[in-house]
Amino acid sequence: MKIKIKSLIAGAISLSLMTTVLAGCTQGSKEGTTELKNTKLKLEGQPVKNDKVLTTLINVQSPPAFNGNPYDVAGLDWSVQPLVYDYLADFSPFPSNTYKESLLESYKQEGKVLTMKLKKDLKWSDGSPLTSEDIMTNYYVNVGKSAIWTFAEKIEKIDDLTVRITFVNESPLALKLAFALPIMSPAKEFGKWAAQYKVIADTQRVLKSNTNTYDYTPEGQAKLTEINNDLLAYKPDPTKVIASGPYVISGVTTSEVTFKKNPHYRIDVKIETVRGLRPGSAEAFSTSILEQQYTMENGGLSPDTSKQVDSRYKDTMRKIYIPELSQIGFVFNTAKYPVNIPEVRKAITMATNRETLVNIAEPGSFLSDTRNSGLMPSLIKNYTNEGFIDTLPDYKYDTDKAAKLLESIGWKKNNAGIWTNEKGEEVPIEIATINSWPSLMMTSEAMASMLSEFGFKVNFKPMEGGTIWSYLSSPDAMIGSTFLGAAGTYAHPWEAFNNILTSTRVGFPKIEPGQDRIVKAPTSGKEYNVTQMLRQLFASKDEKETKKLTEELMTLLNDISVFMPVIEKSAPFRIYDPSLSLADGKAGEIQESYYYFGTMNQVLSKLIKDGEIYYVDEKK
């Protein structure tokens, strides 16, 4: 039975009210028409000291699983780390690539060599010195976890304040690799594991000649597993964690974590206490918002709930959108019939109204590139020549063109209105998705309905979170709703293309170790050595060369159309307290600011460290 789009959308919105969406996972789409009256982020007046607790959103598990090991998924995760741990330098691609020293006094990049010097007299939260030995420990504990060990030849301690990294390639991305890790491994606590990881880094890595990157030997991989298991068995009390950042954990309950100012931090921060609140279920999260428990949050809300929140707080709330440089769409397993046929992939793309999908996704979603080039719009304008994108075929919604594509390969509709292949066989089209994330579930169900109305025989397959991701990487999957082509870490085309072209979900044939991946464009017949192109793009420091490689890879991905992007994501960042002053920004818009990039608590951390967030006198 066919499902009409209007009734499907209504049902999808109703479904979204029953699902849990955590910050940083699934924020999305256009929101109502409620006009918020409060648009200033930076307020007039001097900072005032008070006993206000700033409440933000965190993602950690509740006790007893929650622990103080930052390398354990149940420990201090990505949502807590920016509050407890500092970085060597903070990064933002907006308004242009910026690296701002935090724990570092200075850094110098000369060719393949990066030399970093720490600020003097840094301390951990227990008062002990924070030195280059701790930085070395931090890097070594991340052997097998961080990409830096793929690209670094060696990392050396020069003196108590200086660390030097020698990279295999000279690359503009080297700084991001070096600065990406929060400093969360005091030598006195993690040194015994660092010493074991160091042996692997020094003796059990091999340089692959075709990519000029390091990989681990089979013995090294086995030893990594052994050390990792031992490290993950470490479950310290969260309130005993030694912090390098602005706060220490002072209390933990089943619903929240309390952070108090680190007395030995290098800066006297203006916010004394931060409360991290777990969202719980969708109903509990919505209730917390309506009870005004949050000072700020960026949790995913359905379009309907978002409208209600906007309306309720229209006189006091401020809202901006934080760019994530990630996208949600549909990946095609090219090893699976019939989506192994380029014309079928392109026909499915053009039979899908992506603008409609964006409109039913969550607040903060914007239409991504309809040309299937692999890059989201916010990167295209910076890494291609003006007008290039218009030279690529556009696979926007056009059912007539979709039908002609299928007819060109001998397909036609039978008497029941179902598309059949050149043998007259009805061919099922399967769409798999996670059933608990609205932006994926709602758009997938709507797409399934659209393709059914177009004439495909569709098998819609929502799955639990514990099984969907492994399924999409298996030979059985056909079309999967997923995150792909992201560039949130490096904000660079290399990251987006590497994310797609090395994904197991695309279904490319396996290649032997040391071999290059060669992909043939179906329309032009041109062969692309994507292994070497990705290597060149990673290392390119010339703007013309970077744009040339970017445009070539966009041309390839446009032609093979292995990924159909739908949503370029940004996170709606809602600020409820009208007396809280923040760095300047543009209310109601996607930001292009150094401060407003990354996860919400990374944003909060940068604001805190630079004294850009504080309370002003509410009477003024």
Coordinates of C-alpha atoms in Angstrom, one line a residue:
M1 CA 0.0 0.0 0.0
K2 CA 1.3 3.4 -0.9
I3 CA 1.7 6.0 1.8
K4 CA 0.9 9.6 0.8
I5 CA 3.6 12.1 1.6
K6 CA 1.3 14.5 3.7
S7 CA 0.1 11.7 6.0
L8 CA 3.7 10.4 6.3
I9 CA 5.1 13.7 7.3
A10 CA 2.4 14.1 10.0
G11 CA 3.2 10.6 11.3
A12 CA 6.9 11.2 11.2
I13 CA 6.6 14.4 13.2
S14 CA 4.5 12.6 15.8
L15 CA 7.1 9.8 15.9
S16 CA 9.9 12.3 16.5
L17 CA 8.3 13.4 19.8
M18 CA 8.9 10.0 21.2
T19 CA 12.6 9.7 20.3
T20 CA 15.8 10.7 22.2
V21 CA 18.3 13.0 20.4
L22 CA 21.5 13.9 22.1
A23 CA 23.6 17.0 21.4
G24 CA 26.1 16.6 18.6
C25 CA 24.1 13.7 17.1
T26 CA 21.1 14.8 15.2
Q27 CA 20.1 18.4 15.1
G28 CA 18.3 19.6 12.1
S29 CA 15.7 21.7 9.9
K30 CA 13.7 24.8 9.4
E31 CA 11.9 25.9 12.4
G32 CA 8.6 27.9 12.8
T33 CA 8.0 31.5 12.1
T34 CA 8.1 32.7 15.8
E35 CA 10.3 35.8 15.9
L36 CA 12.5 36.0 18.9
K37 CA 12.8 39.4 20.4
N38 CA 16.2 39.1 22.1
T39 CA 18.9 39.2 19.4
K40 CA 22.0 40.5 21.2
L41 CA 24.6 38.0 22.2
K42 CA 27.1 40.4 23.7
L43 CA 25.4 42.5 26.4
E44 CA 26.2 45.9 27.8
G45 CA 27.6 46.2 31.3
Q46 CA 30.5 44.8 33.3
P47 CA 30.7 41.2 34.5
V48 CA 29.0 40.6 37.9
K49 CA 29.9 37.9 40.4
N50 CA 26.9 35.9 41.6
D51 CA 26.0 32.4 42.6
K52 CA 24.3 31.6 39.3
V53 CA 25.0 28.1 38.1
L54 CA 25.4 27.8 34.3
T55 CA 23.5 24.6 33.1
T56 CA 24.6 23.0 29.9
L57 CA 23.8 19.7 28.2
I58 CA 26.1 16.6 28.6
N59 CA 26.0 13.2 27.1
V60 CA 27.6 10.9 29.8
Q61 CA 26.1 7.7 31.2
S62 CA 24.6 7.7 34.7
P63 CA 26.3 6.0 37.6
P64 CA 27.6 3.3 38.2
A65 CA 28.8 3.1 34.6
F66 CA 30.0 6.6 34.6
N67 CA 33.7 6.9 35.6
G68 CA 36.7 9.1 35.4
N69 CA 38.6 7.4 32.6
P70 CA 38.5 9.7 29.5
Y71 CA 39.4 6.8 27.2
D72 CA 36.3 4.7 28.3
V73 CA 33.1 5.3 26.4
A74 CA 31.3 5.3 29.8
G75 CA 33.9 7.8 31.2
L76 CA 34.6 11.5 30.5
D77 CA 33.3 11.7 27.0
W78 CA 33.4 14.4 24.3
S79 CA 30.7 16.4 26.0
V80 CA 32.6 16.7 29.3
Q81 CA 36.2 16.9 28.1
P82 CA 36.2 20.6 27.0
L83 CA 35.2 21.6 30.6
V84 CA 37.7 19.4 32.4
Y85 CA 40.6 19.4 30.0
D86 CA 42.5 22.1 28.1
Y87 CA 44.0 21.9 24.6
L88 CA 47.4 22.8 23.3
A89 CA 45.6 25.2 21.0
D90 CA 42.0 25.7 20.0
F91 CA 40.9 25.5 16.3
S92 CA 38.2 27.1 14.2
P93 CA 37.8 27.3 10.4
F94 CA 35.8 30.4 10.7
P95 CA 36.1 33.1 9.5
S96 CA 39.4 31.5 8.3
N97 CA 41.5 28.7 9.7
T98 CA 42.6 29.9 13.2
Y99 CA 44.8 28.1 15.7
K100 CA 44.8 30.0 19.1
E101 CA 47.4 28.9 21.7
S102 CA 45.8 27.7 24.9
L103 CA 48.3 25.6 26.9
L104 CA 51.0 26.6 24.4
E105 CA 53.0 29.7 24.6
S106 CA 54.0 29.4 21.0
Y107 CA 54.4 26.9 18.1
K108 CA 56.5 27.0 14.9
Q109 CA 56.0 24.9 11.8
E110 CA 59.0 24.5 9.5
G111 CA 58.3 22.0 6.7
K112 CA 57.6 18.6 8.2
V113 CA 58.7 19.7 11.7
L114 CA 56.4 21.3 14.3
T115 CA 57.9 22.6 17.5
M116 CA 55.6 23.5 20.4
K117 CA 56.5 25.3 23.6
L118 CA 54.2 25.2 26.7
K119 CA 53.4 28.2 28.8
K120 CA 55.5 28.4 32.0
D121 CA 54.2 27.3 35.4
L122 CA 51.2 25.3 34.1
K123 CA 49.6 23.1 36.8
W124 CA 47.2 20.2 37.0
S125 CA 44.2 20.7 39.3
D126 CA 46.1 18.9 42.1
G127 CA 48.8 21.6 42.0
S128 CA 51.4 19.4 40.4
P129 CA 53.4 20.8 37.4
L130 CA 52.1 20.2 33.9
T131 CA 55.1 19.7 31.7
S132 CA 56.1 18.3 28.3
E133 CA 56.4 14.8 29.9
D134 CA 52.6 15.0 30.4
I135 CA 52.2 16.0 26.7
M136 CA 54.3 13.1 25.6
T137 CA 52.2 10.7 27.8
N138 CA 49.1 12.1 26.2
Y139 CA 50.3 11.4 22.7
Y140 CA 51.5 7.9 23.5
V141 CA 48.3 6.9 25.2
N142 CA 46.6 7.8 21.9
V143 CA 48.6 5.4 19.9
G144 CA 46.0 3.5 17.8
K145 CA 43.4 6.0 18.7
S146 CA 44.5 9.2 17.1
A147 CA 45.3 9.9 13.4
I148 CA 48.5 11.7 14.4
W149 CA 50.3 8.3 14.6
T150 CA 49.3 7.7 11.0
F151 CA 51.1 10.8 9.8
A152 CA 53.8 11.4 12.4
E153 CA 57.3 9.9 12.0
K154 CA 58.3 10.7 15.6
I155 CA 57.3 12.8 18.6
E156 CA 60.1 14.0 20.9
K157 CA 60.5 15.7 24.2
I158 CA 63.1 18.5 23.9
D159 CA 63.0 19.9 27.4
D160 CA 60.4 20.4 30.2
L161 CA 58.4 22.9 28.1
T162 CA 59.1 21.8 24.5
V163 CA 57.8 19.0 22.3
R164 CA 58.7 18.4 18.6
I165 CA 56.7 16.4 16.1
T166 CA 58.3 15.3 12.8
F167 CA 55.6 14.4 10.2
V168 CA 56.1 12.2 7.1
N169 CA 54.3 14.7 4.9
E170 CA 54.4 18.4 4.9
S171 CA 50.8 19.3 5.2
P172 CA 48.5 22.2 6.2
L173 CA 46.5 19.7 8.2
A174 CA 49.5 18.9 10.5
L175 CA 48.6 21.5 13.0
K176 CA 45.0 20.2 13.4
L177 CA 46.4 16.7 14.0
A178 CA 48.8 17.9 16.6
F179 CA 46.3 20.1 18.5
A180 CA 43.2 17.9 18.2
L181 CA 43.7 16.0 21.5
P182 CA 42.6 17.3 24.8
I183 CA 45.4 17.1 27.4
M184 CA 44.0 14.5 29.7
S185 CA 46.8 12.1 30.6
P186 CA 48.9 13.1 33.6
A187 CA 52.2 11.2 33.4
K188 CA 52.0 10.1 37.0
E189 CA 48.6 8.5 36.3
F190 CA 48.8 7.2 32.8
G191 CA 52.6 6.8 32.4
K192 CA 52.6 3.0 32.8
W193 CA 50.3 2.7 29.8
A194 CA 52.2 5.3 27.8
A195 CA 55.4 3.3 28.2
Q196 CA 53.7 0.3 26.6
Y197 CA 52.2 2.2 23.8
K198 CA 55.5 3.9 23.1
V199 CA 57.0 0.5 22.3
I200 CA 54.4 0.0 19.6
A201 CA 54.9 3.5 18.2
D202 CA 58.6 3.0 18.0
T203 CA 58.9 -0.6 16.8
Q204 CA 55.6 -1.9 15.5
R205 CA 54.5 0.7 12.9
V206 CA 55.3 0.4 9.2
L207 CA 55.4 3.1 6.6
K208 CA 53.2 2.3 3.6
S209 CA 54.9 3.5 0.4
N210 CA 51.8 4.1 -1.7
T211 CA 50.2 6.4 0.8
N212 CA 53.3 7.6 2.8
T213 CA 51.4 6.9 6.0
Y214 CA 52.0 4.5 9.0
D215 CA 50.0 1.4 9.9
Y216 CA 50.5 -1.1 12.6
T217 CA 52.0 -4.6 12.2
P218 CA 49.7 -7.6 13.0
E219 CA 51.8 -8.0 16.2
G220 CA 51.3 -4.3 17.0
Q221 CA 47.6 -4.6 16.5
A222 CA 47.4 -7.6 18.9
K223 CA 49.5 -5.8 21.5
L224 CA 47.3 -2.6 21.1
T225 CA 44.2 -4.7 21.9
E226 CA 45.9 -6.1 25.0
I227 CA 47.0 -2.7 26.3
N228 CA 43.6 -1.1 25.5
N229 CA 41.8 -3.7 27.5
D230 CA 44.0 -3.0 30.5
L231 CA 43.5 0.7 30.1
L232 CA 39.7 0.4 29.9
A233 CA 39.7 -1.6 33.1
Y234 CA 40.8 1.5 34.9
K235 CA 37.6 3.2 36.4
P236 CA 38.7 6.1 38.7
D237 CA 36.2 8.1 40.7
P238 CA 35.1 11.1 38.5
T239 CA 35.5 13.5 41.4
K240 CA 39.1 12.4 41.8
V241 CA 40.0 13.2 38.2
I242 CA 43.1 15.4 37.7
A243 CA 42.1 18.2 35.3
S244 CA 44.1 20.5 33.0
G245 CA 41.1 22.6 32.1
P246 CA 39.0 25.3 33.8
Y247 CA 36.9 22.9 36.0
V248 CA 37.0 19.9 38.1
I249 CA 34.1 17.5 38.8
S250 CA 32.7 18.1 42.3
G251 CA 29.6 16.0 42.2
V252 CA 27.8 13.3 40.3
T253 CA 24.2 12.1 40.4
T254 CA 22.1 9.9 38.1
S255 CA 20.9 13.1 36.3
E256 CA 23.7 15.6 36.4
V257 CA 27.4 16.4 36.9
T258 CA 28.6 19.5 38.8
F259 CA 31.8 21.3 37.8
K260 CA 33.6 23.7 40.1
K261 CA 36.3 26.1 39.1
N262 CA 39.8 24.5 39.0
P263 CA 41.8 26.4 41.7
H264 CA 45.1 25.9 39.9
Y265 CA 43.9 26.8 36.3
R266 CA 46.0 29.4 34.5
I267 CA 43.0 31.7 34.2
D268 CA 40.6 33.0 36.9
V269 CA 37.4 32.1 35.0
K270 CA 34.3 34.3 35.4
I271 CA 31.8 31.4 35.7
E272 CA 32.2 29.7 39.1
T273 CA 30.0 26.6 38.7
V274 CA 28.8 24.7 35.7
R275 CA 26.0 22.1 35.9
G276 CA 26.0 19.4 33.2
L277 CA 22.5 17.9 32.8
R278 CA 21.8 14.6 31.1
P279 CA 18.9 14.8 28.7
G280 CA 17.3 11.4 29.5
S281 CA 14.3 10.6 27.3
A282 CA 12.8 13.0 24.8
E283 CA 10.0 13.6 27.2
A284 CA 12.4 14.3 30.1
F285 CA 14.5 16.6 28.0
S286 CA 11.5 18.6 26.8
T287 CA 10.2 18.9 30.4
S288 CA 13.6 20.2 31.6
I289 CA 13.5 22.9 28.9
L290 CA 10.0 23.9 29.8
E291 CA 11.0 24.0 33.5
Q292 CA 13.8 26.4 32.6
Q293 CA 16.5 24.1 33.9
Y294 CA 18.9 24.9 31.1
T295 CA 21.0 28.1 30.7
M296 CA 21.9 26.9 27.3
E297 CA 21.4 23.7 25.2
N298 CA 21.6 22.4 21.7
G299 CA 19.6 19.2 22.0
G300 CA 17.7 17.9 19.0
L301 CA 14.0 18.8 19.0
S302 CA 11.2 17.9 16.5
P303 CA 10.0 20.9 14.4
D304 CA 6.8 21.0 16.4
T305 CA 8.5 21.0 19.8
S306 CA 11.0 23.6 18.6
K307 CA 8.2 25.9 17.6
Q308 CA 6.7 25.5 21.1
V309 CA 10.0 26.4 22.7
D310 CA 10.4 29.4 20.5
S311 CA 6.9 30.6 21.3
R312 CA 7.2 30.1 25.0
Y313 CA 10.5 31.9 25.3
K314 CA 10.2 34.4 22.5
D315 CA 10.7 37.4 24.8
T316 CA 14.0 36.2 26.4
M317 CA 15.6 33.4 24.4
R318 CA 18.4 33.9 21.9
K319 CA 19.2 31.3 19.3
I320 CA 22.1 30.9 16.8
Y321 CA 23.2 28.0 14.6
I322 CA 26.6 26.4 15.1
P323 CA 28.2 24.9 11.9
E324 CA 29.1 21.3 12.3
L325 CA 30.5 20.6 8.8
S326 CA 28.7 17.3 8.7
Q327 CA 26.0 15.9 6.5
I328 CA 23.3 13.3 6.5
G329 CA 22.3 11.4 3.4
F330 CA 22.0 8.0 1.7
V331 CA 24.9 5.8 0.9
F332 CA 24.6 3.2 -2.0
N333 CA 26.4 -0.2 -1.6
T334 CA 27.9 -0.4 -5.1
A335 CA 28.4 -4.2 -4.6
K336 CA 24.7 -4.7 -4.3
Y337 CA 22.3 -5.1 -7.2
P338 CA 20.6 -3.0 -8.5
V339 CA 22.4 0.1 -7.0
N340 CA 25.6 -1.2 -8.5
I341 CA 24.3 0.4 -11.7
P342 CA 25.1 4.1 -11.9
E343 CA 21.9 4.9 -13.7
V344 CA 19.8 3.4 -11.0
R345 CA 21.6 5.4 -8.3
K346 CA 21.1 8.6 -10.2
A347 CA 17.4 7.8 -10.9
I348 CA 16.8 7.1 -7.2
T349 CA 18.4 10.5 -6.4
M350 CA 16.2 12.4 -8.9
A351 CA 13.1 10.6 -7.7
T352 CA 13.7 11.9 -4.2
N353 CA 12.6 15.4 -3.3
R354 CA 15.4 16.4 -1.0
E355 CA 13.9 19.8 -0.2
T356 CA 10.8 18.1 1.3
L357 CA 13.1 15.8 3.3
V358 CA 14.9 18.8 4.8
N359 CA 11.6 20.5 5.7
I360 CA 10.6 17.5 7.9
A361 CA 14.0 17.0 9.5
E362 CA 15.0 18.5 12.8
P363 CA 15.8 22.2 13.4
G364 CA 19.1 23.2 12.1
S365 CA 19.1 21.2 8.8
F366 CA 19.9 22.9 5.5
L367 CA 19.8 21.4 2.0
S368 CA 23.2 19.9 1.1
D369 CA 24.7 19.6 -2.4
T370 CA 22.2 18.2 -4.9
R371 CA 25.0 17.3 -7.3
N372 CA 26.3 14.5 -5.1
S373 CA 29.8 16.0 -5.2
G374 CA 30.8 14.9 -1.7
L375 CA 31.3 18.4 -0.4
M376 CA 28.7 20.3 1.6
P377 CA 27.8 23.9 0.4
S378 CA 29.8 25.7 3.1
L379 CA 33.0 24.0 1.9
I380 CA 32.3 24.3 -1.8
K381 CA 32.5 28.0 -1.9
N382 CA 36.0 28.0 -0.2
Y383 CA 37.7 25.2 -2.1
T384 CA 36.5 25.5 -5.7
N385 CA 36.8 28.1 -8.4
E386 CA 33.8 30.4 -8.8
G387 CA 31.2 28.8 -11.1
F388 CA 32.7 25.3 -11.0
I389 CA 29.8 23.7 -9.2
D390 CA 27.4 24.8 -12.0
T391 CA 29.4 22.7 -14.5
L392 CA 28.4 19.5 -12.8
P393 CA 25.1 17.7 -13.6
D394 CA 22.5 18.5 -11.0
Y395 CA 20.5 15.6 -9.6
K396 CA 17.7 17.7 -8.2
Y397 CA 14.1 16.3 -8.0
D398 CA 12.9 15.5 -11.5
T399 CA 10.9 12.3 -11.9
D400 CA 10.8 12.6 -15.7
K401 CA 14.6 12.6 -16.0
A402 CA 14.7 9.7 -13.4
A403 CA 12.3 7.7 -15.6
K404 CA 14.4 8.3 -18.7
L405 CA 17.5 7.1 -17.0
L406 CA 15.9 3.8 -16.1
E407 CA 14.5 3.4 -19.6
S408 CA 18.0 4.0 -21.0
I409 CA 19.1 0.7 -19.4
G410 CA 16.1 -1.2 -20.5
W411 CA 13.9 -0.8 -17.4
K412 CA 10.1 -0.2 -17.7
K413 CA 7.0 -0.2 -15.6
N414 CA 4.8 -3.3 -15.7
N415 CA 0.9 -3.2 -15.6
A416 CA 1.0 -2.7 -11.8
G417 CA 3.1 0.5 -12.3
I418 CA 6.2 -1.1 -10.8
W419 CA 9.6 -0.6 -12.3
T420 CA 11.1 -3.8 -13.7
N421 CA 14.6 -4.5 -15.0
E422 CA 15.6 -5.5 -18.6
K423 CA 14.5 -9.0 -17.8
G424 CA 11.0 -7.9 -16.7
E425 CA 11.8 -8.7 -13.1
E426 CA 10.5 -6.5 -10.2
V427 CA 13.6 -5.4 -8.2
P428 CA 13.2 -4.5 -4.5
I429 CA 14.9 -1.3 -3.3
E430 CA 15.9 -1.5 0.4
I431 CA 16.4 1.6 2.6
A432 CA 17.8 0.9 6.0
T433 CA 17.9 3.5 8.8
I434 CA 18.3 3.9 12.6
N435 CA 14.8 4.0 14.2
S436 CA 15.6 6.4 17.0
W437 CA 17.2 9.5 15.4
P438 CA 14.5 11.8 13.9
S439 CA 16.6 13.4 11.1
L440 CA 17.5 9.9 9.8
M441 CA 14.3 8.0 10.5
M442 CA 11.9 10.7 9.3
T443 CA 13.8 11.5 6.1
S444 CA 14.3 7.8 5.3
E445 CA 10.6 7.0 5.7
A446 CA 9.6 9.9 3.5
M447 CA 12.1 8.9 0.9
A448 CA 10.7 5.3 0.9
S449 CA 7.3 6.7 0.3
M450 CA 8.5 9.0 -2.6
L451 CA 10.3 6.0 -4.3
S452 CA 7.2 3.9 -3.9
E453 CA 5.0 6.5 -5.5
F454 CA 7.6 6.8 -8.3
G455 CA 7.1 3.0 -9.0
F456 CA 9.9 1.3 -7.1
K457 CA 9.2 -1.8 -5.0
V458 CA 10.5 -0.5 -1.7
N459 CA 11.5 -2.4 1.4
F460 CA 11.8 0.1 4.3
K461 CA 14.0 -1.2 7.1
P462 CA 14.2 0.8 10.3
M463 CA 16.7 -0.9 12.8
E464 CA 17.9 -0.5 16.3
G465 CA 20.9 1.6 17.1
G466 CA 22.9 -1.5 18.3
T467 CA 22.7 -3.2 14.8
I468 CA 22.2 -0.5 12.1
W469 CA 25.8 0.6 11.7
S470 CA 27.3 -2.8 11.4
Y471 CA 24.5 -3.7 9.0
L472 CA 25.3 -0.8 6.7
S473 CA 28.9 -1.9 6.5
S474 CA 27.9 -5.5 5.6
P475 CA 27.4 -6.9 2.0
D476 CA 23.7 -7.2 2.7
A477 CA 22.9 -3.5 2.9
M478 CA 21.7 -1.7 -0.2
I479 CA 20.8 1.9 0.7
G480 CA 21.5 3.3 4.1
S481 CA 20.7 6.6 5.8
T482 CA 24.0 7.7 7.5
F483 CA 26.5 10.5 8.2
L484 CA 29.0 10.6 5.4
G485 CA 31.3 13.2 3.8
A486 CA 31.8 15.0 7.1
A487 CA 34.6 17.5 7.7
G488 CA 34.0 18.6 11.2
T489 CA 37.6 17.7 12.5
Y490 CA 39.8 19.3 9.8
A491 CA 37.3 21.5 7.9
H492 CA 39.0 20.4 4.7
P493 CA 37.9 18.6 1.5
W494 CA 40.4 15.8 2.1
E495 CA 38.4 14.8 5.2
A496 CA 35.1 14.7 3.3
F497 CA 36.5 12.8 0.3
N498 CA 38.5 10.4 2.5
N499 CA 35.3 9.8 4.6
I500 CA 33.4 8.7 1.5
L501 CA 36.0 7.0 -0.7
T502 CA 37.4 4.8 2.1
S503 CA 34.0 3.9 3.7
T504 CA 33.2 0.2 3.7
R505 CA 29.5 1.2 3.2
V506 CA 30.2 2.3 -0.4
G507 CA 31.0 -1.3 -1.3
F508 CA 34.1 -0.8 -3.4
P509 CA 36.1 -4.0 -4.1
K510 CA 38.9 -4.8 -1.6
I511 CA 42.4 -4.0 -2.6
E512 CA 45.5 -5.7 -1.5
P513 CA 47.9 -4.0 1.0
G514 CA 50.1 -1.5 -0.9
Q515 CA 47.8 -1.2 -3.9
D516 CA 46.1 2.0 -5.0
R517 CA 42.4 2.4 -5.3
I518 CA 41.5 3.1 -8.9
V519 CA 37.9 4.3 -9.6
K520 CA 36.5 4.6 -13.2
A521 CA 33.9 7.3 -13.9
P522 CA 31.0 5.6 -15.7
T523 CA 30.2 8.5 -18.0
S524 CA 33.6 9.7 -19.1
G525 CA 35.4 6.5 -18.7
K526 CA 38.3 8.3 -17.0
E527 CA 40.2 6.5 -14.3
Y528 CA 41.0 8.2 -11.1
N529 CA 43.8 7.0 -8.7
V530 CA 41.9 8.2 -5.6
T531 CA 44.7 6.8 -3.2
Q532 CA 47.2 9.2 -4.7
M533 CA 44.8 12.0 -5.2
L534 CA 43.9 11.9 -1.5
R535 CA 47.5 11.7 -0.6
Q536 CA 48.3 14.8 -2.7
L537 CA 45.3 16.7 -1.4
F538 CA 46.3 16.0 2.2
A539 CA 49.8 17.4 1.5
S540 CA 48.9 20.3 -0.8
K541 CA 49.9 23.7 0.4
D542 CA 49.2 25.4 -2.9
E543 CA 45.7 26.9 -3.3
K544 CA 45.5 26.3 -7.0
E545 CA 46.5 22.6 -6.6
T546 CA 44.1 22.1 -3.7
K547 CA 41.2 23.5 -5.8
K548 CA 42.2 21.4 -8.8
L549 CA 42.3 18.2 -6.8
T550 CA 39.1 19.1 -5.1
E551 CA 37.3 19.8 -8.3
E552 CA 38.6 16.5 -9.8
L553 CA 37.3 14.5 -6.9
M554 CA 34.0 16.3 -6.9
T555 CA 33.7 15.5 -10.7
L556 CA 34.3 11.8 -9.9
L557 CA 31.8 11.6 -7.0
N558 CA 29.2 13.5 -9.0
D559 CA 29.5 10.9 -11.8
I560 CA 29.6 7.8 -9.6
S561 CA 27.0 9.2 -7.2
V562 CA 27.7 6.7 -4.4
F563 CA 26.4 9.1 -1.8
M564 CA 23.3 11.2 -2.0
P565 CA 23.6 14.0 0.6
V566 CA 20.4 15.5 2.0
I567 CA 21.2 17.6 5.1
E568 CA 24.1 19.9 5.9
K569 CA 23.8 20.0 9.6
S570 CA 24.1 22.9 12.0
A571 CA 23.3 22.7 15.7
P572 CA 20.7 25.1 17.1
F573 CA 22.2 26.8 20.1
R574 CA 19.5 28.1 22.5
I575 CA 20.5 30.6 25.3
Y576 CA 17.7 31.0 27.9
D577 CA 19.2 33.4 30.5
P578 CA 18.8 37.0 29.2
S579 CA 21.6 38.2 31.6
L580 CA 24.2 36.0 30.1
S581 CA 26.7 37.8 27.8
L582 CA 28.5 35.9 25.1
A583 CA 30.8 36.7 22.2
D584 CA 29.3 38.7 19.4
G585 CA 27.3 36.7 16.8
K586 CA 24.4 36.9 14.5
A587 CA 21.1 35.7 16.1
G588 CA 19.1 33.3 14.0
E589 CA 21.9 32.6 11.6
I590 CA 24.6 30.0 11.0
Q591 CA 27.7 31.6 12.6
E592 CA 31.1 32.2 10.9
S593 CA 33.0 33.0 14.1
Y594 CA 36.1 31.6 15.9
Y595 CA 34.0 31.0 19.0
Y596 CA 31.0 29.3 17.5
F597 CA 32.3 26.1 16.0
G598 CA 32.5 22.6 17.3
T599 CA 30.4 20.9 20.0
M600 CA 28.5 23.2 22.3
N601 CA 30.8 22.6 25.3
Q602 CA 33.8 23.3 23.1
V603 CA 32.1 26.6 22.3
L604 CA 31.5 27.1 26.0
S605 CA 35.1 26.3 26.8
K606 CA 36.5 28.8 24.3
L607 CA 34.2 31.5 25.6
I608 CA 35.2 30.8 29.2
K609 CA 38.9 30.8 28.5
D610 CA 38.8 34.1 26.7
G611 CA 36.5 35.7 29.3
E612 CA 33.7 36.1 26.7
I613 CA 30.9 34.6 28.7
Y614 CA 29.7 36.1 32.0
Y615 CA 26.6 37.5 33.7
V616 CA 25.7 41.2 33.7
D617 CA 23.5 43.0 36.2
E618 CA 19.9 42.0 35.3
K619 CA 18.5 45.4 36.4
K620 CA 20.2 47.2 33.6

